[in-house]
Coordinates of C-alpha atoms and ligand atoms in Angstrom, one line a residue:
X1 CA 23.8 42.1 26.6
X2 CA 26.8 44.3 25.7
X3 CA 28.9 46.5 27.8
X4 CA 29.8 50.0 26.8
X5 CA 31.6 53.0 28.5
X6 CA 28.7 55.2 27.4
X7 CA 25.2 54.4 26.4
X8 CA 23.0 57.1 24.6
X9 CA 19.2 57.0 24.9
X10 CA 18.1 58.4 21.4
X11 CA 20.1 59.3 18.3
X12 CA 19.4 63.1 18.1
X13 CA 22.2 65.2 16.7
X14 CA 23.4 66.2 20.3
X15 CA 23.8 62.6 21.3
X16 CA 25.6 61.8 18.1
X17 CA 28.1 64.7 18.4
X18 CA 28.6 63.7 22.1
X19 CA 29.2 60.1 21.0
X20 CA 31.5 61.1 18.2
X21 CA 33.7 63.1 20.5
X22 CA 33.9 60.3 23.1
X23 CA 34.4 57.5 20.6
X24 CA 37.4 59.5 19.2
X25 CA 38.7 59.6 22.8
X26 CA 38.5 55.9 22.9
X27 CA 35.2 55.4 24.7
X28 CA 33.1 52.4 23.6
X29 CA 29.8 54.1 22.8
X30 CA 26.4 52.6 22.1
X31 CA 23.4 54.6 20.7
X32 CA 19.9 53.3 21.0
X33 CA 17.3 54.9 18.9
X34 CA 13.6 54.0 19.1
X35 CA 12.8 54.9 15.4
X36 CA 13.8 53.2 12.2
X37 CA 15.8 56.3 11.3
X38 CA 18.3 58.3 13.4
X39 CA 18.6 62.0 13.6
X40 CA 15.5 63.0 15.6
X41 CA 14.3 66.4 14.4
X42 CA 17.0 66.4 11.7
X43 CA 15.9 63.9 8.9
X44 CA 15.3 64.1 5.2
X45 CA 12.8 61.6 3.8
X46 CA 10.7 61.2 0.7
X47 CA 7.4 62.0 2.5
X48 CA 5.4 62.7 -0.8
X49 CA 6.6 61.2 -4.0
X50 CA 9.8 59.3 -5.0
X51 CA 12.7 61.6 -5.7
X52 CA 11.3 64.4 -3.6
X53 CA 13.4 64.9 -0.4
X54 CA 11.7 66.6 2.4
X55 CA 13.4 67.9 5.6
X56 CA 11.2 66.5 8.4
X57 CA 12.1 69.3 10.9
X58 CA 15.2 71.4 10.8
X59 CA 16.1 72.8 7.3
X60 CA 18.5 75.8 8.4
X61 CA 21.9 74.2 9.4
X62 CA 23.5 77.7 10.1
X63 CA 23.9 76.8 13.8
X64 CA 25.7 73.5 13.0
X65 CA 28.0 75.2 10.4
X66 CA 28.9 77.8 13.1
X67 CA 29.3 75.4 15.8
X68 CA 32.2 74.7 18.1
X69 CA 31.8 71.1 17.1
X70 CA 32.0 71.8 13.4
X71 CA 35.1 74.1 13.9
X72 CA 36.8 71.1 15.8
X73 CA 35.8 68.3 13.5
X74 CA 35.3 70.0 10.1
X75 CA 37.8 67.6 8.4
X76 CA 36.4 64.5 10.0
X77 CA 32.8 65.5 9.1
X78 CA 33.8 66.3 5.5
X79 CA 35.5 62.9 5.2
X80 CA 32.2 61.4 6.2
X81 CA 30.4 63.2 3.3
X82 CA 29.2 66.5 5.0
X83 CA 28.2 69.0 2.4
X84 CA 26.5 72.4 2.9
X85 CA 24.5 74.4 0.3
X86 CA 25.2 78.1 1.1
X87 CA 22.3 80.6 0.9
X88 CA 22.8 84.3 -0.2
X89 CA 19.1 85.4 -0.1
X90 CA 18.2 84.1 3.3
X91 CA 14.7 85.3 4.6
X92 CA 12.0 87.5 3.4
X93 CA 8.4 88.6 4.4
X94 CA 5.5 89.0 1.9
X95 CA 2.8 91.3 3.1
X96 CA -0.9 91.5 2.4
X97 CA -0.4 95.0 0.8
X98 CA 1.7 93.4 -2.0
X99 CA 4.9 94.5 -0.7
X100 CA 7.9 92.4 0.3
X101 CA 11.2 92.9 2.2
X102 CA 14.1 90.4 2.5
X103 CA 17.7 90.1 4.0
X104 CA 20.5 88.8 1.9
X105 CA 24.1 88.4 2.7
X106 CA 24.8 91.5 0.5
X107 CA 24.6 94.6 2.7
X108 CA 23.9 97.0 -0.2
X109 CA 21.1 94.9 -1.4
X110 CA 19.4 94.6 1.9
X111 CA 19.9 98.3 2.8
X112 CA 18.5 99.4 -0.5
X113 CA 15.4 97.2 -0.1
X114 CA 15.1 98.5 3.6
X115 CA 15.5 102.1 2.4
X116 CA 12.3 101.6 0.3
X117 CA 10.4 101.3 3.6
X118 CA 12.4 103.7 5.7
X119 CA 15.7 105.6 4.9
X120 CA 16.1 105.9 8.8
X121 CA 15.7 102.2 9.3
X122 CA 18.3 101.4 6.5
X123 CA 20.9 103.7 8.4
X124 CA 20.1 101.9 11.6
X125 CA 20.6 98.5 10.0
X126 CA 24.1 99.6 8.7
X127 CA 25.1 100.7 12.1
X128 CA 23.8 97.5 13.8
X129 CA 25.7 95.3 11.1
X130 CA 28.9 97.3 11.7
X131 CA 28.5 96.8 15.5
X132 CA 27.7 93.1 15.3
X133 CA 31.2 91.5 15.4
X134 CA 31.9 93.3 18.7
X135 CA 28.4 92.4 20.1
X136 CA 28.5 88.7 18.7
X137 CA 31.8 87.9 20.5
X138 CA 30.0 88.2 23.8
X139 CA 26.7 86.7 22.9
X140 CA 28.3 83.7 21.1
X141 CA 30.6 83.2 24.0
X142 CA 27.6 83.1 26.4
X143 CA 25.7 80.7 24.3
X144 CA 28.6 78.5 23.6
X145 CA 29.8 78.2 27.2
X146 CA 28.5 75.9 30.1
X147 CA 26.1 77.5 32.5
X148 CA 28.7 77.4 35.3
X149 CA 29.6 80.2 37.7
X150 CA 33.3 80.1 36.2
X151 CA 32.2 80.3 32.6
X152 CA 29.6 83.1 33.4
X153 CA 32.2 85.1 35.4
X154 CA 34.6 84.8 32.4
X155 CA 31.9 86.0 29.9
X156 CA 31.0 88.9 32.2
X157 CA 34.6 89.9 32.8
X158 CA 35.3 90.0 29.2
X159 CA 32.2 91.9 28.4
X160 CA 33.1 94.5 31.0
X161 CA 36.7 94.7 29.8
X162 CA 35.7 95.3 26.2
X163 CA 32.6 97.4 26.5
X164 CA 32.8 99.0 30.0
X165 CA 29.9 99.0 32.5
X166 CA 27.5 100.9 30.3
X167 CA 28.2 98.7 27.3
X168 CA 27.9 95.6 29.3
X169 CA 24.5 96.8 30.8
X170 CA 23.2 97.4 27.2
X171 CA 24.1 93.8 26.2
X172 CA 22.3 92.6 29.3
X173 CA 19.4 94.7 28.4
X174 CA 19.2 93.3 24.9
X175 CA 19.1 89.7 26.6
X176 CA 16.1 90.8 28.7
X177 CA 14.2 92.7 26.2
X178 CA 11.0 91.5 24.1
X179 CA 11.1 91.4 20.5
X180 CA 8.7 94.3 20.3
X181 CA 10.7 96.5 22.7
X182 CA 13.9 96.0 20.7
X183 CA 12.1 96.4 17.3
X184 CA 10.3 99.5 18.3
X185 CA 13.3 101.2 19.8
X186 CA 15.3 100.4 16.6
X187 CA 13.1 100.5 13.6
X188 CA 10.1 102.7 12.5
X189 CA 8.7 100.7 9.6
X190 CA 6.0 98.2 10.6
X191 CA 7.1 95.9 7.6
X192 CA 10.7 95.8 8.9
X193 CA 9.6 95.1 12.5
X194 CA 7.4 92.3 11.4
X195 CA 10.0 90.7 9.1
X196 CA 12.5 90.5 12.0
X197 CA 10.1 89.7 14.7
X198 CA 9.1 86.5 13.0
X199 CA 12.4 84.9 14.2
X200 CA 11.1 85.0 17.8
X201 CA 8.2 82.8 16.5
X202 CA 10.5 80.1 15.3
X203 CA 11.1 79.7 19.2
X204 CA 8.2 80.7 21.5
X205 CA 8.9 84.4 21.6
X206 CA 5.8 86.2 20.6
X207 CA 6.6 90.0 20.2
X208 CA 5.8 90.8 23.8
X209 CA 7.7 88.1 25.7
X210 CA 10.7 89.2 27.7
X211 CA 14.0 87.5 26.6
X212 CA 13.0 87.2 22.9
X213 CA 14.7 90.3 21.3
X214 CA 18.0 88.5 21.0
X215 CA 16.7 85.8 18.6
X216 CA 15.6 88.3 15.8
X217 CA 18.8 90.2 16.6
X218 CA 21.1 87.3 16.2
X219 CA 19.4 85.6 13.3
X220 CA 19.0 88.7 11.2
X221 CA 22.5 90.1 11.9
X222 CA 24.1 86.5 11.3
X223 CA 22.2 86.1 8.1
X224 CA 23.4 89.5 6.9
X225 CA 26.9 89.0 8.0
X226 CA 27.4 85.3 6.9
X227 CA 24.3 84.2 5.0
X228 CA 22.5 81.0 5.8
X229 CA 23.4 77.3 5.3
X230 CA 21.3 74.3 4.2
X231 CA 22.4 70.7 3.9
X232 CA 23.3 69.5 0.4
X233 CA 20.8 67.0 -0.6
X234 CA 19.0 67.5 2.8
X235 CA 19.5 68.5 6.3
X236 CA 20.4 64.8 7.2
X237 CA 23.9 65.4 5.7
X238 CA 24.9 66.3 9.3
X239 CA 23.4 63.0 10.6
X240 CA 25.1 61.0 8.1
X241 CA 28.4 62.5 8.7
X242 CA 27.9 62.4 12.7
X243 CA 27.0 58.7 12.6
X244 CA 29.8 58.0 10.2
X245 CA 32.2 59.5 12.7
X246 CA 30.7 57.4 15.6
X247 CA 30.8 54.1 13.7
X248 CA 34.1 54.6 12.1
X249 CA 35.5 55.1 15.6
X250 CA 34.0 51.8 16.8
X251 CA 30.7 53.1 18.2
X252 CA 27.5 51.2 17.7
X253 CA 24.2 52.6 16.5
X254 CA 21.0 50.5 17.1
X255 CA 17.7 51.6 15.5
X256 CA 14.2 50.2 16.4
X257 CA 15.6 50.1 20.1
X258 CA 13.1 51.8 22.4
X259 CA 14.7 52.4 25.7
X260 CA 12.2 51.5 28.4
X261 CA 14.3 52.1 31.5
X262 CA 17.6 53.4 32.8
X263 CA 19.0 51.0 35.2
X264 CA 20.3 52.2 38.5
X265 CA 22.3 50.4 41.3
X266 CA 23.5 52.1 44.6
X267 CA 22.5 55.6 43.2
X268 CA 24.5 55.2 40.0
X269 CA 23.2 54.7 36.4
X270 CA 24.4 51.4 35.1
X271 CA 22.8 51.0 31.8
X272 CA 19.4 50.5 29.9
X273 CA 16.7 48.0 29.5
X274 CA 15.1 48.1 26.1
X275 CA 11.3 47.6 25.6
X276 CA 12.3 44.2 24.0
X277 CA 13.7 43.2 27.4
X278 CA 17.4 43.4 26.3
X279 CA 19.7 45.0 28.8
X280 CA 23.0 46.8 28.2
X281 CA 25.4 48.1 30.7
X282 CA 27.5 51.4 30.7
X283 CA 30.5 51.7 33.0
X284 CA 31.0 55.5 32.7
X285 CA 27.8 57.2 31.6
X286 CA 24.3 56.9 30.5
X287 CA 23.3 60.0 28.4
X288 CA 19.6 60.6 27.9
X289 CA 18.7 62.9 24.8
X290 CA 15.0 62.9 25.9
X291 CA 12.4 65.4 27.2
X292 CA 12.6 66.0 30.8
X293 CA 9.0 64.5 31.6
X294 CA 10.0 61.2 29.9
X295 CA 13.2 61.0 31.9
X296 CA 11.6 60.8 35.2
X297 CA 8.0 59.8 34.1
X298 CA 9.1 56.9 32.0
X299 CA 12.8 56.0 32.1
X300 CA 13.3 56.2 35.9
X301 CA 10.3 54.3 37.2
X302 CA 11.3 54.8 40.8
X303 CA 12.4 58.3 40.3
X304 CA 15.9 59.9 40.6
X305 CA 16.0 59.8 44.4
X306 CA 15.6 63.5 44.6
X307 CA 11.9 64.5 44.8
X308 CA 12.7 68.2 43.9
X309 CA 14.5 67.1 40.7
X310 CA 11.6 64.8 39.8
X311 CA 9.0 67.5 40.4
X312 CA 11.0 70.0 38.3
X313 CA 11.1 67.5 35.3
X314 CA 7.4 66.9 35.5
X315 CA 6.9 70.8 35.6
X316 CA 9.0 71.4 32.6
X317 CA 7.0 73.6 30.3
X318 CA 6.6 73.0 26.6
X319 CA 6.1 75.6 23.9
X320 CA 3.2 75.6 21.6
X321 CA 3.1 73.1 18.7
X322 CA 4.0 73.1 15.0
X323 CA 2.3 71.6 12.0
X324 CA 4.5 70.7 9.0
X325 CA 3.1 70.6 5.5
X326 CA 5.5 69.2 3.0
X327 CA 4.6 69.7 -0.7
X328 CA 6.0 68.2 -3.9
X329 CA 5.6 71.0 -6.6
X330 CA 5.7 71.3 -10.3
X331 CA 7.3 74.8 -9.7
X332 CA 8.0 77.3 -7.0
X333 CA 5.2 79.6 -5.8
X334 CA 4.4 82.7 -8.0
X335 CA 4.7 85.2 -5.2
X336 CA 2.3 88.1 -6.0
X337 CA 4.8 90.6 -4.3
X338 CA 7.5 89.8 -6.7
X339 CA 9.5 87.0 -8.5
X340 CA 12.6 87.9 -6.4
X341 CA 10.9 86.0 -3.5
X342 CA 11.4 82.7 -5.3
X343 CA 15.0 82.7 -4.5
X344 CA 14.8 83.2 -0.8
X345 CA 15.3 80.2 1.5
X346 CA 12.5 81.3 3.7
X347 CA 9.4 83.5 3.0
X348 CA 7.6 84.3 6.2
X349 CA 3.9 85.1 6.1
X350 CA 3.4 87.0 9.4
X351 CA 2.0 90.5 8.6
X352 CA 2.5 92.4 11.8
X353 CA 3.5 92.3 15.6
X354 CA -0.1 92.3 16.6
X355 CA -1.1 89.5 14.4
X356 CA 1.8 87.4 15.9
X357 CA 0.9 88.3 19.4
X358 CA -2.7 87.3 18.7
X359 CA -1.7 83.9 17.1
X360 CA 0.5 83.0 20.1
X361 CA -2.3 84.0 22.5
X362 CA -4.8 81.9 20.6
X363 CA -2.4 78.9 20.6
X364 CA -1.9 79.2 24.3
X365 CA -5.6 79.3 24.9
X366 CA -6.1 76.1 23.0
X367 CA -7.5 77.8 19.8
X368 CA -6.8 77.0 16.2
X369 CA -5.2 80.3 15.2
X370 CA -7.3 82.0 12.3
X371 CA -4.0 83.4 10.9
X372 CA -1.1 81.2 11.9
X373 CA 2.5 82.3 11.3
X374 CA 3.8 80.6 8.3
X375 CA 7.4 79.9 7.4
X376 CA 7.6 78.8 3.7
X377 CA 10.9 77.2 3.1
X378 CA 12.1 76.8 -0.5
X379 CA 15.0 74.5 -0.1
X380 CA 15.1 73.5 -3.8
X381 CA 15.6 77.2 -4.7
X382 CA 19.0 76.7 -3.3
X383 CA 19.7 73.0 -3.7
X384 CA 17.8 71.6 -6.8
X385 CA 19.3 68.1 -5.9
X386 CA 16.4 67.5 -3.5
X387 CA 13.8 67.1 -6.3
X388 CA 13.7 65.6 -9.9
X389 CA 14.8 68.0 -12.5
X390 CA 12.7 71.2 -12.7
X391 CA 10.5 70.2 -9.8
X392 CA 10.5 71.5 -6.1
X393 CA 9.7 70.7 -2.6
X394 CA 8.0 73.2 -0.2
X395 CA 8.6 73.1 3.5
X396 CA 5.8 74.9 5.2
X397 CA 6.2 75.3 9.0
X398 CA 2.9 76.4 10.8
X399 CA 3.4 78.3 14.0
X400 CA 1.9 78.2 16.7
X401 CA -0.6 75.7 17.5
X402 CA -2.2 74.0 20.5
X403 CA -1.6 70.4 21.3
X404 CA -5.1 70.0 22.4
X405 CA -7.8 71.9 20.4
X406 CA -10.5 73.7 22.4
X407 CA -11.9 75.9 19.6
X408 CA -11.2 77.7 16.4
X409 CA -10.5 81.4 16.3
X410 CA -11.9 81.5 12.8
X411 CA -15.1 79.7 14.1
X412 CA -15.1 77.2 11.2
X413 CA -13.4 73.9 12.5
X414 CA -15.2 72.1 15.3
X415 CA -12.8 71.1 18.1
X416 CA -11.5 67.6 17.9
X417 CA -8.5 65.4 18.0
X418 CA -5.8 66.6 15.6
X419 CA -6.1 63.3 13.5
X420 CA -9.6 64.5 12.5
X421 CA -8.7 68.2 12.0
X422 CA -5.3 68.3 10.4
X423 CA -6.4 68.1 6.8
X424 CA -8.9 70.9 7.2
X425 CA -6.5 73.0 9.0
X426 CA -3.8 72.3 6.2
X427 CA -6.4 73.6 3.7
X428 CA -6.7 76.8 5.8
X429 CA -2.9 77.2 5.6
X430 CA -2.9 76.6 1.8
X431 CA -5.7 79.2 1.4
X432 CA -3.5 81.7 3.2
X433 CA -0.5 80.9 0.9
X434 CA -2.8 81.2 -2.1
X435 CA -3.5 84.8 -1.2
X436 CA 0.1 85.5 -1.4
X437 CA 1.0 83.1 -4.3
X438 CA -2.1 82.6 -6.5
X439 CA -2.1 79.2 -8.3
X440 CA 0.0 77.4 -5.7
X441 CA -2.6 74.6 -5.5
X442 CA -2.5 73.8 -9.2
X443 CA 1.3 73.1 -8.8
X444 CA 1.0 70.6 -5.9
X445 CA 2.0 67.0 -7.0
X446 CA 1.9 65.5 -3.6
X447 CA 1.3 66.5 0.0
X448 CA 2.2 65.2 3.4
X449 CA 0.9 66.8 6.6
X450 CA 2.3 66.3 10.0
X451 CA 0.0 67.6 12.9
X452 CA 1.7 68.5 16.3
X453 CA 0.7 65.1 17.5
X454 CA 2.2 63.5 14.4
X455 CA 5.4 65.2 15.1
X456 CA 5.5 63.8 18.6
X457 CA 4.5 60.3 17.3
X458 CA 7.7 60.7 15.1
X459 CA 9.8 61.9 18.0
X460 CA 8.6 61.8 21.6
X461 CA 10.9 64.8 22.4
X462 CA 8.5 67.1 20.4
X463 CA 6.0 67.1 23.2
X464 CA 2.6 68.2 21.8
X465 CA 4.4 69.2 18.5
X466 CA 6.8 71.6 20.5
X467 CA 9.5 71.8 17.9
X468 CA 11.9 73.5 20.4
X469 CA 11.5 70.8 23.2
X470 CA 10.7 73.3 25.9
X471 CA 9.9 76.9 26.3
X472 CA 12.9 79.1 26.1
X473 CA 11.3 81.8 28.1
X474 CA 13.7 83.4 30.8
X475 CA 12.4 81.3 33.6
X476 CA 13.4 78.1 31.9
X477 CA 16.5 79.2 30.1
X478 CA 20.2 79.9 31.0
X479 CA 20.7 78.7 34.6
X480 CA 17.2 77.3 34.6
X481 CA 17.3 75.0 31.6
X482 CA 16.0 72.4 32.2
X483 CA 15.8 73.3 36.0
X484 CA 17.8 75.3 38.5
X485 CA 20.8 73.3 39.7
X486 CA 20.8 71.1 36.6
X487 CA 22.0 73.3 33.7
X488 CA 25.2 71.4 33.6
X489 CA 23.7 68.3 31.9
X490 CA 23.8 66.6 35.4
X491 CA 21.1 64.7 37.4
X492 CA 20.9 63.6 40.9
X493 CA 21.9 60.1 39.8
X494 CA 25.6 59.7 39.4
X495 CA 26.8 58.9 35.8
X496 CA 23.3 59.9 34.3
X497 CA 23.3 62.9 32.0
X498 CA 20.7 64.7 30.1
X499 CA 21.6 66.3 26.6
X500 CA 19.5 67.8 23.8
X501 CA 17.2 70.7 23.0
X502 CA 15.7 70.6 26.6
X503 CA 19.1 71.4 28.1
X504 CA 21.3 74.4 27.9
X505 CA 21.7 76.1 25.5
X506 CA 18.5 74.9 24.0
X507 CA 17.0 74.0 20.7
X508 CA 18.6 74.2 17.3
X509 CA 21.2 72.4 15.2
X510 CA 24.2 73.7 17.0
X511 CA 25.2 70.3 18.8
X512 CA 26.2 72.5 21.6
X513 CA 24.9 70.6 24.5
X514 CA 26.0 67.3 23.4
X515 CA 29.6 68.7 22.6
X516 CA 29.9 70.6 25.8
X517 CA 28.8 67.4 27.7
X518 CA 31.3 65.4 25.8
X519 CA 34.1 67.8 26.6
X520 CA 33.2 67.5 30.4
X521 CA 33.0 63.8 30.3
X522 CA 36.1 63.2 28.1
X523 CA 38.5 64.2 30.8
X524 CA 37.0 61.7 33.2
Ligands
LIG601 C1 9.6 71.1 12.6 C2 11.0 71.6 13.1 C3 11.7 72.5 12.5 C4 12.9 73.0 12.9 N1 13.7 73.8 12.2 C5 15.0 74.1 12.7 C6 15.7 74.8 11.8 O1 15.5 75.1 10.6 N2 17.1 75.0 12.2 C7 17.5 74.6 13.5 O2 18.7 74.9 13.9 N3 16.7 74.0 14.3 C8 15.5 73.7 13.9 N4 14.7 72.9 14.6 C9 15.1 72.4 15.9 C10 16.1 71.3 16.0 O3 15.9 70.6 14.9 C11 16.0 70.5 17.3 O4 16.1 71.5 18.4 C12 17.2 69.6 17.4 O5 17.4 68.9 16.2 C13 17.0 68.6 18.6 O6 18.2 67.7 18.8 P1 18.3 66.8 19.9 O7 19.7 66.3 20.0 O8 17.8 67.4 21.1 O9 17.5 65.4 19.6 P2 16.1 65.2 18.9 O10 16.3 65.7 17.5 O11 14.9 65.6 19.6 O12 16.2 63.5 18.8 C14 15.9 62.8 19.9 C15 16.0 61.3 19.4 O13 15.7 60.5 20.7 C16 14.9 59.5 20.3 N5 14.3 59.0 21.6 C17 13.5 59.7 22.5 N6 13.2 58.8 23.5 C18 13.7 57.6 23.2 C19 13.8 56.4 23.9 N7 13.1 56.2 25.1 N8 14.4 55.3 23.4 C20 15.1 55.6 22.3 N9 15.1 56.6 21.6 C21 14.5 57.7 22.1 C22 13.9 60.1 19.4 O14 13.2 59.1 18.6 C23 14.8 61.0 18.5 O15 15.3 60.3 17.4 C24 13.4 72.3 14.2 C25 12.7 71.4 14.8 C26 11.5 71.0 14.2 C27 10.7 69.9 15.0

């Protein structure tokens, strides 16, 4: 048994960032991770062949690079080996009619490409980009602040002071809009609308879901203004740097340590019991980087003592699942729409708003989508160090999928457990990519497929393959993430806190929930 000031359940990047901050403040921190590797959704491993390094989950590290944590600790992270690979050609879409459009960090390049679809849209794009710094100030402040009345009042006051009442209401309207509403108001080309709307599908915002417009808006404007960032050698560069910060400040990280229970005494969290039976105590805090259902369903066998909280954790809603297909390739895909697509970090295959709406609806109804949204990541186009000389890896994210299959929208695959279906479904995905990039199959040297259930096996926070650990729809975001009254990483149990993607400000590699919690605790 060891005694710590703070114990962390799980070594996701939020927990690591929180632990790093506290360890540097002198706290004795212990992190217990069930898997053999740390990092949770942010890992880089050789899934296919030796020398081919695949990002298990997150590939785009722009949120981490732009985070408050990185701003504060850039030197420490760099000293621990953090290295980014900047991306100029960020994302593009290829279309069934053979056309393509992409967003690069060069405004003239993007605007020229857009003008080929619509001169009006290109003019709108320039106006939106010019207005972005003023808008971003408020949105980033909102997303980077705790969900407390005081922080919200400060953000609202600043917004009103800078933009007046009409401007402030426009920002509020953007936050409430669906992707389709915002895109149809601003752009006339169906190709441009589809390219931008795909960013909503990285979360669970199909085109018609209120509250989703801000994600296509922020991602496209940020990519235009600052470009994108990958990890040099793999996304796990942030995990190695964070864990280096923790251990060099005296923190302890234990892998293969499944936390079975959080121990409580007199209404206060006192430590953890591992599945092995080992116990460890925490004098100041137990911080669980887990999915809400697991907190009260597994880690607190007698509940939290507050029936309302326990019910809210059990009712926490997950988003549809993801399949990941990792390919080792002889060469990058030969995109039919144009060789320029080979240099983009992401190529989206999601032809229209209606196709995306249909895909989401099919997944919600338990059906295998006939035409899933595909995010084809080409990390070795930016960072060749991830594969042997001249070779490549392809990172294919398949959105959106049911956790339990009740049918097939294409009428070809009989419903069964994902373990029996995943290879057939991966073949459907490769067939779709072949229509955009003929000859892809001949370039494949190795393939690894993770079904939604495999993702959950790797990391139980990815419930049903939900890559964002919980729907981000309005009723479960902002003051309601993970539940009303608990957006401040608190629980009814004293000294017990939640962190991670299920908590405010949600999924992504921004380390924001971990760092904001650390700042709250650090003053204790
Ligand atoms: C396929 C995929 C693609 C993504 N792409 C991007 C992207 O490109 N850019 C981006 O910004 N974000 C992306 N995301 C989202 C982002 O990676 C996650 O939101 C983020 O990494 C979650 O971090 P976290 O701190 O919540 O913990 P997680 O990464 O979820 O880690 C939690 C850890 O806790 C461990 N754990 C859970 N229960 C226990 C227990 N009882 N005992 C011990 N350990 C336990 C788990 O094993 C895991 O290691 C992606 C996610 C996925 C899955």
